[in-house]
């Protein structure tokens, strides 16, 4: 029989072994790639803080403020976020330069919500070759939903083609004899929308009687608008970024052209487009939404928007709550934070993508009721639902049902 002293020694030894095993297990569970440690997660971002799409720069500022909020509250699983955001002036070559800097010099874990179809197209192959997540890109190009060929790239917002198909269905229903004029940006962004519109019209593609493309380097698009009006069109579809969307609204008012007017969601911001264009000029314009409107009083008592307004007051007081880009940045950052929480202590790039592709009915504070984020290994389109809306007074009025742009019927 063992003595009391021997029993104590044996118990102590057992405790030491158990502790060592537990500690070893805990250490083994922690997996990191470049950009992650016990105390930090480094996230890269590329935004057009200057150039023709600079109105979108506030998205990056909002995301920076959101991650400051996360850090002030203790970080994610005890780790602080280091958000490194660079300007590419909406220039693809500059985007490539900044992406390389983020990956090779700053050694970020991932690149998050970089903006613009041309810029993201320019860096997609590089990031996939490097196996660096290109996560929740800030563009609705359909190409981001291609997990087979580009497993490291994922979109966030509804695809441009899905949105455009919804507009096509609306026009066919409301104006079956319509003559449609389209103004579109001459890049992947504009062409993607145009394809969706034509696909949605199907056998009725001949309803499009005029198309005009513009370059982002153009100072103004007035000449294009005048040419489109001369086509005799009674429906105008504006596939434009904010600067040019505001110009178009003003020009239509100036020449007193009053077609059924549809504007792409990316330029439906009240503060960023409608206000500068003049509320009186924007009356009756149609678009579609998936996020709540910060200018709409109906959301003042909404629990999610209360959190959003509290965030702005404390962490981004200079922000314009009327700007849809601010709402966008908040929702995207909240989704990114959710994925990192799901990663736990396995902060490898592979696990980041695995968790991003495992979102189930996630609802950021700013999405419209009924719209949820869902992803899978074969579905890299987190949001695929929208609701039609009409501009009235100084805000958008929602109408109709929540619609999936992926539906073919």
C-alpha atoms as one frame of an Amber mdcrd trajectory, in Angstrom:
protein
   0.000   0.000   0.000   1.273   3.464  -0.882   2.067   5.888   1.925   0.263
   9.238   2.194   3.397  10.958   0.921   3.611   8.622  -2.082  -0.084   9.211
  -2.826   0.453  12.957  -2.720   3.424  12.678  -5.068   1.449  10.453  -7.431
  -1.511  12.855  -7.420   0.793  15.800  -8.043   2.481  13.985 -10.922  -0.918
  13.121 -12.421  -1.965  16.773 -12.172   1.249  17.900 -13.869   0.726  15.408
 -16.700  -2.914  16.473 -17.123  -1.942  20.149 -17.165   0.776  19.504 -19.712
  -1.630  17.558 -21.887  -4.267  20.272 -21.639  -1.736  23.016 -22.376  -0.341
  21.058 -25.300  -3.846  20.567 -26.654  -4.637  24.257 -26.267  -1.422  25.227
 -28.020  -2.064  22.724 -30.771  -5.483  24.222 -31.415  -3.998  27.624 -32.184
  -3.119  27.813 -35.864  -1.904  30.954 -37.569  -0.934  32.117 -41.024   0.769
  35.424 -41.775  -1.245  38.295 -40.327  -2.469  36.530 -37.188  -0.991  36.089
 -33.721  -2.207  35.632 -30.164  -2.861  39.369 -29.985  -3.472  40.661 -33.519
  -5.335  40.082 -36.806  -4.066  42.143 -39.750  -6.674  42.945 -42.408  -5.898
  44.623 -45.738  -8.228  46.860 -47.741  -8.074  48.886 -50.968 -10.404  51.865
 -51.516 -10.748  54.711 -54.048 -10.146  57.515 -51.558  -9.322  59.680 -54.577
 -10.269  59.621 -58.249 -13.617  59.247 -60.054 -15.149  56.861 -57.479 -13.925
  58.697 -54.372 -17.490  58.967 -53.044 -17.103  55.323 -52.024 -14.075  56.083
 -49.842 -16.355  56.558 -46.853 -16.910  52.782 -46.880 -13.303  52.255 -45.832
 -13.568  54.976 -43.192 -16.710  53.340 -41.786 -15.007  49.950 -41.632 -12.007
  51.454 -39.890 -14.336  52.997 -37.306 -16.155  49.667 -36.838 -12.924  47.808
 -36.172 -11.948  50.571 -33.718 -15.218  49.765 -31.939 -14.366  46.048 -31.922
 -10.924  46.801 -30.490 -12.335  49.103 -27.800 -14.602  46.256 -26.730 -11.715
  43.803 -26.381 -11.155  42.639 -29.938 -12.213  39.335 -31.485 -11.452  36.310
 -29.328  -8.990  38.560 -27.487  -7.196  39.755 -30.631  -7.130  43.355 -31.829
  -7.808  44.184 -35.476  -5.163  46.098 -37.406  -6.959  47.522 -40.445  -4.593
  48.653 -43.207  -6.393  50.520 -45.990  -4.734  51.995 -49.088  -5.944  54.267
 -51.895  -5.943  52.983 -55.476  -7.809  55.968 -57.006 -10.074  53.421 -58.788
  -7.081  52.452 -60.943  -6.483  48.713 -61.606  -2.671  49.046 -61.932  -2.586
  50.920 -58.616  -4.779  48.239 -57.040  -2.254  45.583 -58.080   0.539  47.607
 -56.520  -1.382  48.032 -53.254  -2.418  44.362 -53.112   1.210  43.267 -53.429
   2.206  45.701 -50.700  -0.494  44.400 -48.355   0.400  40.742 -48.932   4.178
  40.898 -49.259   5.141  43.848 -47.029   2.312  44.253 -44.523   1.714  40.480
 -44.437  -2.036  40.732 -43.891  -4.108  37.620 -43.185  -6.642  38.582 -45.856
  -7.868  41.403 -48.069 -11.359  42.543 -47.152 -14.047  44.484 -49.044 -11.755
  46.157 -51.574 -13.866  48.277 -53.882 -14.542  48.261 -57.591 -14.988  45.633
 -60.273 -11.960  46.765 -62.358  -9.654  46.862 -59.330 -10.765  43.513 -57.915
 -10.552  41.908 -61.353  -6.953  43.091 -61.586  -5.904  41.479 -58.298  -8.072
  38.327 -58.340  -5.605  35.965 -60.030  -2.702  37.210 -57.909  -4.539  36.704
 -54.623  -5.844  33.275 -55.633  -2.349  32.193 -56.696  -1.042  33.348 -53.312
  -4.029  31.676 -51.562  -4.917  34.913 -49.791  -8.650  35.436 -49.099 -10.161
  38.184 -51.268 -13.165  38.387 -49.030 -16.506  40.195 -49.360 -15.370  42.315
 -52.303 -17.228  45.615 -52.591 -18.699  45.039 -56.032 -21.612  42.994 -57.291
 -19.894  41.464 -60.310 -21.197  37.967 -61.001 -17.646  36.627 -61.349 -17.086
  36.647 -57.578 -19.360  33.633 -57.241 -16.974  31.122 -58.821 -15.675  28.899
 -55.998 -14.429  26.269 -58.456 -12.030  28.496 -60.404 -11.437  31.200 -57.756
 -11.816  29.544 -54.326 -10.193  32.482 -52.507 -12.594  35.179 -53.793 -16.083
  35.865 -52.407 -18.574  38.668 -52.981 -20.935  40.230 -50.439 -23.735  42.254
 -52.027 -26.272  40.935 -54.567 -24.788  40.426 -58.026 -25.285  43.153 -60.601
 -26.842  40.687 -63.021 -29.364  39.535 -60.409 -30.325  43.130 -59.639 -30.638
  44.040 -63.317 -32.865  41.019 -63.964 -35.244  42.346 -61.316 -35.412  45.691
 -63.140 -36.064  43.918 -66.438 -38.969  41.994 -64.930 -40.379  45.225 -63.500
 -40.239  47.045 -66.851 -41.832  44.130 -68.728 -44.679  44.097 -66.210 -45.247
  47.846 -65.868 -44.388  49.073 -69.402 -44.637  46.131 -71.803 -44.205  48.453
 -74.810 -41.275  50.341 -73.318 -38.400  51.847 -75.261 -35.327  51.582 -73.046
 -32.208  53.751 -73.109 -29.182  52.564 -71.110 -26.219  54.564 -69.843 -23.459
  52.329 -68.533 -19.883  52.598 -67.326 -17.519  51.080 -69.895 -15.894  48.450
 -67.691 -16.720  45.108 -66.081 -19.102  46.830 -63.656 -21.240  48.414 -66.370
 -21.116  45.457 -68.750 -22.165  43.026 -66.008 -25.298  45.074 -65.269 -26.074
  45.407 -68.973 -25.818  41.643 -69.473 -28.198  41.064 -66.549 -30.672  43.551
 -68.008 -30.600  41.860 -71.411 -30.857  38.385 -69.879 -33.859  39.553 -67.856
 -35.553  40.989 -70.941 -34.948  37.742 -72.805 -36.977  37.712 -76.003 -37.827
  41.372 -75.380 -34.227  42.627 -75.655 -35.345  44.708 -78.627 -36.992  47.016
 -76.062 -33.516  48.527 -75.674 -33.422  51.221 -78.359 -30.223  53.006 -77.305
 -27.020  52.279 -75.369 -24.342  54.764 -74.392 -21.162  53.917 -72.505 -18.912
  56.406 -70.738 -15.370  56.317 -69.386 -14.606  57.151 -65.756 -12.002  59.614
 -67.036 -14.721  61.762 -68.625 -15.434  64.952 -66.667 -19.152  64.912 -67.538
 -21.726  62.734 -69.277 -24.152  65.411 -70.481 -23.566  64.589 -74.141 -24.480
  60.950 -73.609 -27.748  61.921 -71.922 -28.745  64.197 -74.801 -28.084  61.404
 -77.316 -30.125  58.902 -75.308 -33.080  61.276 -75.095 -33.022  61.683 -78.869
 -33.678  57.939 -79.199 -37.281  58.476 -78.109 -36.875  56.187 -75.100 -39.439
  56.349 -72.301 -37.391  54.243 -69.846 -33.900  55.271 -68.706 -31.589  52.820
 -66.923 -28.587  54.476 -65.265 -25.742  52.012 -64.610 -23.405  54.545 -63.073
 -21.154  55.238 -60.086 -22.169  58.110 -57.737 -20.423  61.045 -59.431 -21.979
  60.249 -62.811 -25.313  59.175 -61.330 -25.727  62.634 -59.775 -24.748  64.284
 -63.076 -27.336  62.226 -64.944 -30.135  63.146 -62.553 -29.310  66.831 -62.905
 -29.070  66.660 -66.696 -32.409  64.876 -67.121 -34.046  67.601 -65.035 -32.295
  70.324 -67.035 -33.506  69.020 -70.410 -36.915  68.089 -68.938 -36.682  64.449
 -69.970 -39.034  62.440 -67.747 -38.794  58.722 -68.550 -39.399  55.901 -66.085
 -36.018  56.228 -64.376 -34.111  53.286 -62.842 -30.810  53.741 -61.046 -28.399
  51.002 -59.942 -28.332  50.273 -56.221 -24.643  51.220 -55.982 -25.668  54.834
 -56.653 -28.911  54.956 -54.692 -27.347  56.779 -51.748 -29.522  59.597 -50.427
 -26.627  61.595 -49.024 -24.033  60.674 -51.642 -26.142  61.028 -54.809 -29.722
  62.223 -54.353 -28.924  65.208 -52.147 -26.119  66.565 -54.374 -28.281  65.971
 -57.454 -31.180  67.833 -55.828 -34.071  66.058 -54.117 -36.518  67.856 -56.399
 -34.769  66.309 -59.432 -34.812  62.770 -58.025 -38.544  62.346 -57.412 -39.961
  59.047 -58.664 -36.624  57.391 -59.474 -36.676  53.609 -58.963 -34.046  51.260
 -57.593 -33.785  48.156 -55.421 -32.374  47.714 -51.924 -31.130  45.062 -49.537
 -30.143  47.395 -46.699 -32.065  49.807 -44.494 -31.974  53.507 -45.313 -30.332
  55.585 -42.587 -32.486  58.558 -43.598 -35.787  56.715 -43.183 -37.593  57.483
 -39.937 -39.306  54.086 -40.018 -36.025  52.536 -38.812 -35.555  54.868 -35.837
 -37.021  52.308 -33.441 -35.440  49.311 -35.187 -33.055  47.492 -32.772 -30.394
  46.974 -35.429 -30.421  50.580 -36.586 -30.326  51.792 -32.992 -27.001  49.960
 -32.698 -25.873  51.507 -35.974 -26.766  55.050 -34.862 -25.052  54.484 -31.489
 -21.942  53.306 -33.336 -21.896  56.442 -35.487 -22.349  58.721 -32.501 -19.437
  57.207 -30.589 -16.970  56.041 -33.223 -17.747  57.949 -36.449 -19.609  61.157
 -35.515 -18.539  62.988 -38.679 -20.260  60.402 -40.888 -23.417  61.237 -42.807
 -26.072  58.699 -41.801 -27.935  59.536 -45.032 -25.065  58.064 -47.052 -25.852
  54.493 -48.086 -22.133  53.787 -48.287 -21.875  54.255 -44.517 -24.645  51.698
 -43.983 -22.867  49.395 -46.450 -19.504  49.624 -44.710 -21.046  48.847 -41.337
 -22.844  45.738 -42.624 -19.780  44.411 -44.445 -17.515  44.977 -41.422 -20.035
  43.259 -39.166 -20.006  40.244 -41.502 -16.199  40.159 -41.475 -16.162  40.279
 -37.690 -18.627  37.386 -37.573 -16.385  35.219 -39.752 -13.328  35.960 -37.599
 -15.302  35.055 -34.466 -16.246  31.740 -36.103 -12.559  31.070 -36.823 -11.776
  30.887 -33.106  -8.056  30.146 -32.652  -7.643  28.667 -36.129  -6.657  31.805
 -38.009  -5.306  30.202 -41.140  -6.300  31.587 -44.506  -7.878  28.253 -45.386
 -10.079  28.325 -42.282 -11.073  31.941 -42.908 -12.486  30.888 -46.289 -14.081
  27.779 -44.771 -15.927  29.867 -42.173 -16.868  32.549 -44.725 -18.503  29.752
 -46.719 -20.404  28.529 -43.638 -22.627  31.520 -42.809 -26.194  30.500 -41.961
 -29.018  33.049 -41.737 -26.646  35.759 -40.486 -28.382  39.126 -40.236 -26.213
  42.240 -39.930 -27.979  45.108 -38.155 -28.460  47.053 -41.386 -30.057  44.496
 -43.735 -33.755  44.777 -44.575 -36.092  42.501 -42.593 -36.325  39.115 -44.279
 -32.934  39.361 -45.987 -30.317  37.008 -44.551 -26.757  36.059 -45.382 -26.186
  32.453 -46.390 -23.108  30.894 -47.963 -21.807  27.421 -48.716 -18.878  25.748
 -50.442 -20.772  26.140 -53.729 -22.465  29.510 -53.056 -20.168  32.521 -52.757
 -23.004  35.077 -53.012 -23.823  35.998 -49.399 -26.781  38.265 -50.302 -29.085
  37.493 -53.233 -32.333  39.226 -52.252 -33.619  42.757 -52.911 -36.768  44.845
 -52.654 -37.910  47.504 -55.133 -38.092  51.124 -53.953 -39.134  54.558 -55.214
 -37.628  57.932 -54.256 -40.188  60.276 -52.705 -39.558  63.495 -50.820 -36.124
  63.030 -49.287 -36.088  59.253 -48.901 -36.729  55.894 -50.539 -40.086  54.148
 -50.112 -39.943  50.362 -50.315 -42.686  48.488 -52.153 -43.463  44.942 -53.246
 -42.029  41.695 -51.925 -38.484  40.627 -51.120 -37.256  39.139 -54.410 -34.404
  36.783 -55.171 -32.553  38.033 -58.209 -31.429  34.492 -58.924 -34.935  33.342
 -59.786 -35.521  32.706 -63.465 -39.281  33.002 -63.372
